Amino acid sequence: MKPASIISLIVAVLISVAGLVTCIVAQNMAQASGQNLFSEIKTDGDHTRSIDLTEADINKIQLIFSNAEVTVHGNSEKSYIEFINFKDNYYSLTSTSSLVSFDETPDITSMLMFWENGFSFKGIRYILNFNKDNEPKGDKEIHIYLTADKNVKQIDIQATSCTVNITNMTTSTDYLITADEVTLNTNHINTTSAVAINSGKDISPAKKVVYNSTGDYVTNLTVNAVELDMKAEGFMCTGSANINYDKGDVTITSVGGMQFKLESDDGKITVNSVKESSPCTVGTTGGAVSVTTKSGNINVTTGAINTGNNIAE
């Protein structure tokens, strides 16, 4: 090894040791004075951070994380967001007059940011965090509370695995979800925009989706999944819906006139308790709903359509 390399290695080790010693000394001094070297955010025993949206004209809420449950509460008395049980200093949270962006840092190495002329580092004290008792131990949750007049145009969720609950939302909001595994529970949402799961040209289908819809009135719906379990009760689509999956079951109970295009290569199609052959088209007016699957089953129930001509023997 060249002398210059040896010198550089020695200097790097000395700097690391000095940083460690400094952290330990600072931690002991902070404890002795009753202060904490590491920031803590607590609310009633939880690690919670809140953002007040009352005065903000938010257009977009973007959430990027590994695994968490997101709940959107419509018609709330006040507009704000709560982030619960995320490890402090392992995420970035920015808020402007039109955007709220939350990005969870998945590991220590991603706390380093490199660019052409250098790098930044949040600090060795966040890696050598000795306050292990203060780390969050509960499930990660994000709660979005929005008043009826808070017209957020888009809620964009990007995750590895997520559960998303949306209730009583009546604004023109796009709900965009991209993840490997998704559980989506919607209850009485009324949107003139879109609900989309893994939608986009370069986005792969979700590995598994569980979708429970109750009393929803949507304009556009897109679902792309390898495995899909979808139950839609009291469902209405006024624009277009495209549901594509390889295996699983889709059950739709409609409350209005829609045109259904149904296709299953190896599964069973049933419309109003009548078995249909594949492909089949039923209904002539209203929103256009396309359900396409390789081996999955499709079950549609509605009194607002007549069965087509492809009735199986």
mmCIF file of C-alpha atoms in Angstrom:
data_model
loop_
_atom_site.group_PDB
_atom_site.id
_atom_site.type_symbol
_atom_site.label_atom_id
_atom_site.label_comp_id
_atom_site.label_asym_id
_atom_site.label_seq_id
_atom_site.Cartn_x
_atom_site.Cartn_y
_atom_site.Cartn_z
ATOM 1 C CA MET A 1 0.000 0.000 0.000
ATOM 2 C CA LYS A 2 1.298 3.429 -0.901
ATOM 3 C CA PRO A 3 2.389 5.724 1.961
ATOM 4 C CA ALA A 4 -0.295 8.257 0.984
ATOM 5 C CA SER A 5 -2.994 5.581 1.192
ATOM 6 C CA ILE A 6 -1.749 4.432 4.591
ATOM 7 C CA ILE A 7 -1.798 8.000 5.880
ATOM 8 C CA SER A 8 -5.332 8.539 4.544
ATOM 9 C CA LEU A 9 -6.517 5.322 6.187
ATOM 10 C CA ILE A 10 -4.991 6.309 9.531
ATOM 11 C CA VAL A 11 -6.573 9.770 9.348
ATOM 12 C CA ALA A 12 -9.984 8.262 8.517
ATOM 13 C CA VAL A 13 -9.772 5.880 11.492
ATOM 14 C CA LEU A 14 -8.746 8.705 13.836
ATOM 15 C CA ILE A 15 -11.636 10.876 12.643
ATOM 16 C CA SER A 16 -14.104 8.022 13.151
ATOM 17 C CA VAL A 17 -12.782 7.303 16.650
ATOM 18 C CA ALA A 18 -12.892 11.005 17.499
ATOM 19 C CA GLY A 19 -16.491 11.223 16.297
ATOM 20 C CA LEU A 20 -17.490 8.198 18.360
ATOM 21 C CA VAL A 21 -15.814 9.545 21.475
ATOM 22 C CA THR A 22 -17.428 12.929 20.942
ATOM 23 C CA CYS A 23 -20.867 11.345 20.648
ATOM 24 C CA ILE A 24 -20.378 9.300 23.827
ATOM 25 C CA VAL A 25 -19.123 12.303 25.800
ATOM 26 C CA ALA A 26 -21.915 14.529 24.470
ATOM 27 C CA GLN A 27 -24.519 11.902 25.306
ATOM 28 C CA ASN A 28 -23.246 11.584 28.883
ATOM 29 C CA MET A 29 -23.172 15.362 29.300
ATOM 30 C CA ALA A 30 -26.694 15.668 27.918
ATOM 31 C CA GLN A 31 -28.000 12.989 30.280
ATOM 32 C CA ALA A 32 -26.268 14.611 33.239
ATOM 33 C CA SER A 33 -27.981 17.925 32.479
ATOM 34 C CA GLY A 34 -31.353 16.318 31.864
ATOM 35 C CA GLN A 35 -31.294 17.052 28.128
ATOM 36 C CA ASN A 36 -31.432 14.756 25.114
ATOM 37 C CA LEU A 37 -28.814 14.715 22.395
ATOM 38 C CA PHE A 38 -31.269 13.210 19.928
ATOM 39 C CA SER A 39 -34.544 14.833 19.014
ATOM 40 C CA GLU A 40 -37.702 13.191 20.297
ATOM 41 C CA ILE A 41 -41.300 13.718 19.188
ATOM 42 C CA LYS A 42 -43.929 12.239 21.462
ATOM 43 C CA THR A 43 -47.659 12.586 21.847
ATOM 44 C CA ASP A 44 -49.405 10.496 24.491
ATOM 45 C CA GLY A 45 -46.683 7.858 24.410
ATOM 46 C CA ASP A 46 -46.459 7.669 20.603
ATOM 47 C CA HIS A 47 -43.789 9.048 18.329
ATOM 48 C CA THR A 48 -45.984 11.509 16.460
ATOM 49 C CA ARG A 49 -45.322 14.481 14.237
ATOM 50 C CA SER A 50 -48.200 16.644 13.054
ATOM 51 C CA ILE A 51 -48.521 19.145 10.221
ATOM 52 C CA ASP A 52 -51.341 21.679 10.282
ATOM 53 C CA LEU A 53 -52.892 22.215 6.849
ATOM 54 C CA THR A 54 -55.525 24.736 7.898
ATOM 55 C CA GLU A 55 -53.994 27.725 6.136
ATOM 56 C CA ALA A 56 -52.286 25.838 3.299
ATOM 57 C CA ASP A 57 -53.745 25.433 -0.183
ATOM 58 C CA ILE A 58 -52.338 21.920 -0.661
ATOM 59 C CA ASN A 59 -52.400 20.488 -4.184
ATOM 60 C CA LYS A 60 -50.471 17.287 -3.562
ATOM 61 C CA ILE A 61 -49.568 14.961 -0.708
ATOM 62 C CA GLN A 62 -46.739 12.548 -1.546
ATOM 63 C CA LEU A 63 -45.888 9.672 0.783
ATOM 64 C CA ILE A 64 -42.903 7.375 0.216
ATOM 65 C CA PHE A 65 -42.225 4.642 2.780
ATOM 66 C CA SER A 66 -41.503 0.933 3.192
ATOM 67 C CA ASN A 67 -44.468 -0.403 5.163
ATOM 68 C CA ALA A 68 -47.246 1.552 6.877
ATOM 69 C CA GLU A 69 -50.991 2.081 7.167
ATOM 70 C CA VAL A 70 -52.433 5.268 5.690
ATOM 71 C CA THR A 71 -55.899 6.497 6.618
ATOM 72 C CA VAL A 72 -57.576 9.430 4.861
ATOM 73 C CA HIS A 73 -60.405 10.918 6.919
ATOM 74 C CA GLY A 74 -62.786 13.032 4.846
ATOM 75 C CA ASN A 75 -65.178 15.692 6.162
ATOM 76 C CA SER A 76 -63.008 16.250 9.225
ATOM 77 C CA GLU A 77 -63.329 19.280 11.475
ATOM 78 C CA LYS A 78 -59.728 20.322 10.845
ATOM 79 C CA SER A 79 -57.103 19.634 8.170
ATOM 80 C CA TYR A 80 -53.814 18.132 9.366
ATOM 81 C CA ILE A 81 -51.543 15.098 8.966
ATOM 82 C CA GLU A 82 -50.093 12.835 11.658
ATOM 83 C CA PHE A 83 -46.999 10.635 11.184
ATOM 84 C CA ILE A 84 -46.859 7.991 13.906
ATOM 85 C CA ASN A 85 -44.039 5.615 14.951
ATOM 86 C CA PHE A 86 -41.551 6.510 12.232
ATOM 87 C CA LYS A 87 -37.981 6.502 13.502
ATOM 88 C CA ASP A 88 -36.949 10.082 14.010
ATOM 89 C CA ASN A 89 -34.233 11.383 11.672
ATOM 90 C CA TYR A 90 -34.776 8.485 9.272
ATOM 91 C CA TYR A 91 -37.175 10.376 7.048
ATOM 92 C CA SER A 92 -37.447 13.721 5.324
ATOM 93 C CA LEU A 93 -40.582 15.787 5.724
ATOM 94 C CA THR A 94 -41.138 18.971 3.763
ATOM 95 C CA SER A 95 -44.183 21.189 3.587
ATOM 96 C CA THR A 96 -44.829 24.144 1.308
ATOM 97 C CA SER A 97 -47.957 26.127 0.541
ATOM 98 C CA SER A 98 -48.957 23.563 -2.110
ATOM 99 C CA LEU A 99 -47.061 20.316 -1.338
ATOM 100 C CA VAL A 100 -46.520 17.956 1.568
ATOM 101 C CA SER A 101 -43.763 15.412 0.893
ATOM 102 C CA PHE A 102 -42.788 12.578 3.245
ATOM 103 C CA ASP A 103 -39.900 10.263 2.308
ATOM 104 C CA GLU A 104 -38.826 7.524 4.686
ATOM 105 C CA THR A 105 -35.120 6.717 4.704
ATOM 106 C CA PRO A 106 -34.939 2.913 4.483
ATOM 107 C CA ASP A 107 -31.397 2.414 5.792
ATOM 108 C CA ILE A 108 -28.274 4.108 7.113
ATOM 109 C CA THR A 109 -26.462 4.220 3.782
ATOM 110 C CA SER A 110 -29.202 6.296 2.178
ATOM 111 C CA MET A 111 -28.575 8.977 4.802
ATOM 112 C CA LEU A 112 -25.512 9.792 2.705
ATOM 113 C CA MET A 113 -26.242 12.009 -0.298
ATOM 114 C CA PHE A 114 -23.621 12.213 -3.047
ATOM 115 C CA TRP A 115 -23.355 14.615 -5.932
ATOM 116 C CA GLU A 116 -20.634 15.712 -8.344
ATOM 117 C CA ASN A 117 -18.616 17.889 -5.990
ATOM 118 C CA GLY A 118 -19.151 16.310 -2.607
ATOM 119 C CA PHE A 119 -21.625 14.723 -0.213
ATOM 120 C CA SER A 120 -23.735 15.468 2.829
ATOM 121 C CA PHE A 121 -24.300 13.376 5.938
ATOM 122 C CA LYS A 122 -26.915 13.891 8.642
ATOM 123 C CA GLY A 123 -24.415 13.070 11.371
ATOM 124 C CA ILE A 124 -22.853 10.116 13.140
ATOM 125 C CA ARG A 125 -24.985 10.828 16.220
ATOM 126 C CA TYR A 126 -28.050 9.553 14.319
ATOM 127 C CA ILE A 127 -26.347 6.211 13.610
ATOM 128 C CA LEU A 128 -24.914 5.882 17.125
ATOM 129 C CA ASN A 129 -28.221 6.630 18.810
ATOM 130 C CA PHE A 130 -27.883 5.322 22.363
ATOM 131 C CA ASN A 131 -31.488 6.175 23.309
ATOM 132 C CA LYS A 132 -32.818 2.820 22.117
ATOM 133 C CA ASP A 133 -35.610 2.932 24.706
ATOM 134 C CA ASN A 134 -37.004 6.002 22.942
ATOM 135 C CA GLU A 135 -37.291 4.360 19.538
ATOM 136 C CA PRO A 136 -40.852 3.762 18.284
ATOM 137 C CA LYS A 137 -42.106 0.226 18.806
ATOM 138 C CA GLY A 138 -45.643 0.389 17.372
ATOM 139 C CA ASP A 139 -46.884 0.011 13.819
ATOM 140 C CA LYS A 140 -46.210 2.880 11.455
ATOM 141 C CA GLU A 141 -49.277 4.957 10.655
ATOM 142 C CA ILE A 142 -50.100 8.075 8.677
ATOM 143 C CA HIS A 143 -53.422 9.820 9.286
ATOM 144 C CA ILE A 144 -54.617 12.499 6.876
ATOM 145 C CA TYR A 145 -57.533 14.603 8.137
ATOM 146 C CA LEU A 146 -59.168 16.854 5.541
ATOM 147 C CA THR A 147 -62.149 19.182 5.792
ATOM 148 C CA ALA A 148 -64.838 19.049 3.123
ATOM 149 C CA ASP A 149 -63.501 22.214 1.458
ATOM 150 C CA LYS A 150 -59.833 21.103 1.426
ATOM 151 C CA ASN A 151 -59.604 20.063 -2.231
ATOM 152 C CA VAL A 152 -56.291 18.223 -2.419
ATOM 153 C CA LYS A 153 -55.791 17.329 -6.074
ATOM 154 C CA GLN A 154 -53.576 14.282 -5.578
ATOM 155 C CA ILE A 155 -52.555 11.836 -2.849
ATOM 156 C CA ASP A 156 -49.594 9.821 -4.149
ATOM 157 C CA ILE A 157 -48.469 6.775 -2.138
ATOM 158 C CA GLN A 158 -45.321 4.824 -3.031
ATOM 159 C CA ALA A 159 -44.424 1.878 -0.814
ATOM 160 C CA THR A 160 -43.232 -1.699 -0.590
ATOM 161 C CA SER A 161 -46.321 -2.767 1.340
ATOM 162 C CA CYS A 162 -49.225 -0.633 2.515
ATOM 163 C CA THR A 163 -52.747 -0.587 3.835
ATOM 164 C CA VAL A 164 -54.774 2.428 2.681
ATOM 165 C CA ASN A 165 -58.128 3.402 4.170
ATOM 166 C CA ILE A 166 -60.190 6.188 2.568
ATOM 167 C CA THR A 167 -63.500 7.258 4.103
ATOM 168 C CA ASN A 168 -66.071 9.976 3.371
ATOM 169 C CA MET A 169 -63.982 11.823 0.792
ATOM 170 C CA THR A 170 -66.058 14.013 -1.543
ATOM 171 C CA THR A 171 -63.375 16.153 -3.190
ATOM 172 C CA SER A 172 -61.905 15.842 -6.695
ATOM 173 C CA THR A 173 -58.818 13.968 -5.553
ATOM 174 C CA ASP A 174 -56.656 11.473 -7.434
ATOM 175 C CA TYR A 175 -55.583 8.536 -5.258
ATOM 176 C CA LEU A 176 -52.440 6.997 -6.755
ATOM 177 C CA ILE A 177 -50.955 3.914 -5.078
ATOM 178 C CA THR A 178 -47.815 2.099 -6.223
ATOM 179 C CA ALA A 179 -46.619 -0.874 -4.148
ATOM 180 C CA ASP A 180 -45.809 -4.589 -4.257
ATOM 181 C CA GLU A 181 -48.590 -5.452 -1.818
ATOM 182 C CA VAL A 182 -51.669 -3.271 -1.311
ATOM 183 C CA THR A 183 -54.733 -3.468 0.882
ATOM 184 C CA LEU A 184 -57.173 -0.717 -0.107
ATOM 185 C CA ASN A 185 -60.361 -0.090 1.871
ATOM 186 C CA THR A 186 -62.641 2.644 0.526
ATOM 187 C CA ASN A 187 -65.925 3.674 2.113
ATOM 188 C CA HIS A 188 -68.323 6.185 0.536
ATOM 189 C CA ILE A 189 -65.844 8.154 -1.518
ATOM 190 C CA ASN A 190 -67.228 10.380 -4.263
ATOM 191 C CA THR A 191 -64.586 11.634 -6.649
ATOM 192 C CA THR A 192 -64.630 13.058 -10.144
ATOM 193 C CA SER A 193 -60.991 12.033 -10.459
ATOM 194 C CA ALA A 194 -59.168 8.697 -10.322
ATOM 195 C CA VAL A 195 -58.367 5.779 -8.060
ATOM 196 C CA ALA A 196 -55.325 3.902 -9.395
ATOM 197 C CA ILE A 197 -53.220 0.985 -8.180
ATOM 198 C CA ASN A 198 -49.902 0.433 -10.005
ATOM 199 C CA SER A 199 -50.980 2.445 -13.010
ATOM 200 C CA GLY A 200 -48.465 3.742 -15.521
ATOM 201 C CA LYS A 201 -46.429 2.756 -18.553
ATOM 202 C CA ASP A 202 -43.289 1.626 -16.719
ATOM 203 C CA ILE A 203 -44.927 0.394 -13.503
ATOM 204 C CA SER A 204 -45.129 -3.357 -12.886
ATOM 205 C CA PRO A 205 -48.375 -4.882 -11.595
ATOM 206 C CA ALA A 206 -48.664 -5.234 -7.832
ATOM 207 C CA LYS A 207 -47.869 -8.721 -6.594
ATOM 208 C CA LYS A 208 -50.991 -8.860 -4.433
ATOM 209 C CA VAL A 209 -53.956 -6.497 -3.990
ATOM 210 C CA VAL A 210 -56.906 -6.746 -1.600
ATOM 211 C CA TYR A 211 -59.509 -4.120 -2.510
ATOM 212 C CA ASN A 212 -62.705 -3.592 -0.503
ATOM 213 C CA SER A 213 -65.052 -0.877 -1.791
ATOM 214 C CA THR A 214 -68.336 0.155 -0.170
ATOM 215 C CA GLY A 215 -70.707 2.765 -1.599
ATOM 216 C CA ASP A 216 -68.118 4.411 -3.857
ATOM 217 C CA TYR A 217 -68.876 6.715 -6.791
ATOM 218 C CA VAL A 218 -65.777 7.184 -8.931
ATOM 219 C CA THR A 219 -65.033 8.550 -12.375
ATOM 220 C CA ASN A 220 -61.943 6.499 -13.249
ATOM 221 C CA LEU A 221 -60.466 3.350 -11.749
ATOM 222 C CA THR A 222 -57.315 1.406 -12.647
ATOM 223 C CA VAL A 223 -56.060 -1.766 -10.980
ATOM 224 C CA ASN A 224 -53.081 -3.819 -12.206
ATOM 225 C CA ALA A 225 -52.171 -6.857 -10.115
ATOM 226 C CA VAL A 226 -50.837 -10.374 -10.339
ATOM 227 C CA GLU A 227 -53.232 -11.538 -7.614
ATOM 228 C CA LEU A 228 -56.413 -9.595 -6.862
ATOM 229 C CA ASP A 229 -59.209 -10.045 -4.351
ATOM 230 C CA MET A 230 -61.740 -7.264 -5.032
ATOM 231 C CA LYS A 231 -65.177 -6.817 -3.496
ATOM 232 C CA ALA A 232 -67.123 -3.697 -4.550
ATOM 233 C CA GLU A 233 -70.544 -3.216 -2.941
ATOM 234 C CA GLY A 234 -72.810 -0.426 -4.185
ATOM 235 C CA PHE A 235 -70.232 0.539 -6.818
ATOM 236 C CA MET A 236 -70.658 3.163 -9.537
ATOM 237 C CA CYS A 237 -68.192 4.281 -12.223
ATOM 238 C CA THR A 238 -69.207 7.152 -14.500
ATOM 239 C CA GLY A 239 -66.077 7.217 -16.667
ATOM 240 C CA SER A 240 -63.914 4.166 -17.229
ATOM 241 C CA ALA A 241 -62.544 1.351 -15.093
ATOM 242 C CA ASN A 242 -59.755 -1.001 -16.157
ATOM 243 C CA ILE A 243 -59.141 -3.967 -13.880
ATOM 244 C CA ASN A 244 -56.382 -6.362 -14.946
ATOM 245 C CA TYR A 245 -55.086 -9.343 -12.957
ATOM 246 C CA ASP A 246 -53.740 -12.862 -13.432
ATOM 247 C CA LYS A 247 -55.524 -14.747 -10.657
ATOM 248 C CA GLY A 248 -58.026 -14.145 -7.886
ATOM 249 C CA ASP A 249 -61.645 -13.012 -7.644
ATOM 250 C CA VAL A 250 -63.497 -9.815 -8.555
ATOM 251 C CA THR A 251 -67.043 -9.303 -7.258
ATOM 252 C CA ILE A 252 -68.901 -6.109 -8.232
ATOM 253 C CA THR A 253 -72.386 -5.137 -7.128
ATOM 254 C CA SER A 254 -73.443 -2.096 -9.118
ATOM 255 C CA VAL A 255 -76.041 0.569 -8.315
ATOM 256 C CA GLY A 256 -76.258 2.148 -11.767
ATOM 257 C CA GLY A 257 -76.049 1.601 -15.497
ATOM 258 C CA MET A 258 -72.631 0.610 -16.770
ATOM 259 C CA GLN A 259 -71.222 -1.320 -19.685
ATOM 260 C CA PHE A 260 -69.132 -4.306 -18.644
ATOM 261 C CA LYS A 261 -66.522 -5.969 -20.831
ATOM 262 C CA LEU A 262 -65.512 -9.179 -19.081
ATOM 263 C CA GLU A 263 -62.818 -11.633 -20.106
ATOM 264 C CA SER A 264 -61.272 -14.618 -18.302
ATOM 265 C CA ASP A 265 -59.117 -17.191 -20.082
ATOM 266 C CA ASP A 266 -59.530 -20.020 -17.550
ATOM 267 C CA GLY A 267 -61.822 -18.621 -14.858
ATOM 268 C CA LYS A 268 -65.597 -18.315 -14.433
ATOM 269 C CA ILE A 269 -67.734 -15.299 -15.384
ATOM 270 C CA THR A 270 -71.134 -14.791 -13.743
ATOM 271 C CA VAL A 271 -73.537 -11.907 -14.409
ATOM 272 C CA ASN A 272 -76.694 -11.651 -12.283
ATOM 273 C CA SER A 273 -76.241 -15.312 -11.269
ATOM 274 C CA VAL A 274 -76.073 -16.367 -14.944
ATOM 275 C CA LYS A 275 -72.902 -18.011 -16.193
ATOM 276 C CA GLU A 276 -71.383 -16.262 -19.211
ATOM 277 C CA SER A 277 -68.742 -17.382 -21.667
ATOM 278 C CA SER A 278 -65.610 -15.347 -22.268
ATOM 279 C CA PRO A 279 -65.337 -12.729 -23.583
ATOM 280 C CA CYS A 280 -68.695 -11.097 -23.002
ATOM 281 C CA THR A 281 -70.105 -7.590 -23.098
ATOM 282 C CA VAL A 282 -73.163 -6.648 -21.064
ATOM 283 C CA GLY A 283 -74.928 -3.306 -20.830
ATOM 284 C CA THR A 284 -74.953 -0.458 -23.319
ATOM 285 C CA THR A 285 -74.938 2.819 -21.372
ATOM 286 C CA GLY A 286 -73.097 4.499 -18.523
ATOM 287 C CA GLY A 287 -69.504 4.059 -17.469
ATOM 288 C CA ALA A 288 -67.277 1.531 -19.224
ATOM 289 C CA VAL A 289 -65.876 -1.187 -16.960
ATOM 290 C CA SER A 290 -63.300 -3.622 -18.339
ATOM 291 C CA VAL A 291 -62.284 -6.638 -16.248
ATOM 292 C CA THR A 292 -59.582 -8.879 -17.739
ATOM 293 C CA THR A 293 -57.956 -11.887 -16.073
ATOM 294 C CA LYS A 294 -56.026 -15.021 -16.985
ATOM 295 C CA SER A 295 -57.361 -17.546 -14.478
ATOM 296 C CA GLY A 296 -59.419 -15.440 -12.096
ATOM 297 C CA ASN A 297 -63.182 -15.402 -11.533
ATOM 298 C CA ILE A 298 -65.536 -12.485 -12.245
ATOM 299 C CA ASN A 299 -68.931 -12.000 -10.607
ATOM 300 C CA VAL A 300 -71.111 -8.991 -11.497
ATOM 301 C CA THR A 301 -74.503 -8.276 -9.953
ATOM 302 C CA THR A 302 -76.744 -5.437 -11.119
ATOM 303 C CA GLY A 303 -80.331 -4.980 -12.203
ATOM 304 C CA ALA A 304 -79.388 -2.124 -14.499
ATOM 305 C CA ILE A 305 -78.043 -4.230 -17.380
ATOM 306 C CA ASN A 306 -79.174 -7.047 -19.599
ATOM 307 C CA THR A 307 -76.962 -10.062 -20.206
ATOM 308 C CA GLY A 308 -75.293 -10.311 -23.589
ATOM 309 C CA ASN A 309 -75.390 -12.943 -26.292
ATOM 310 C CA ASN A 310 -72.483 -15.041 -25.043
ATOM 311 C CA ILE A 311 -74.382 -17.122 -22.511
ATOM 312 C CA ALA A 312 -72.607 -20.355 -21.745
ATOM 313 C CA GLU A 313 -74.453 -23.593 -22.280
#
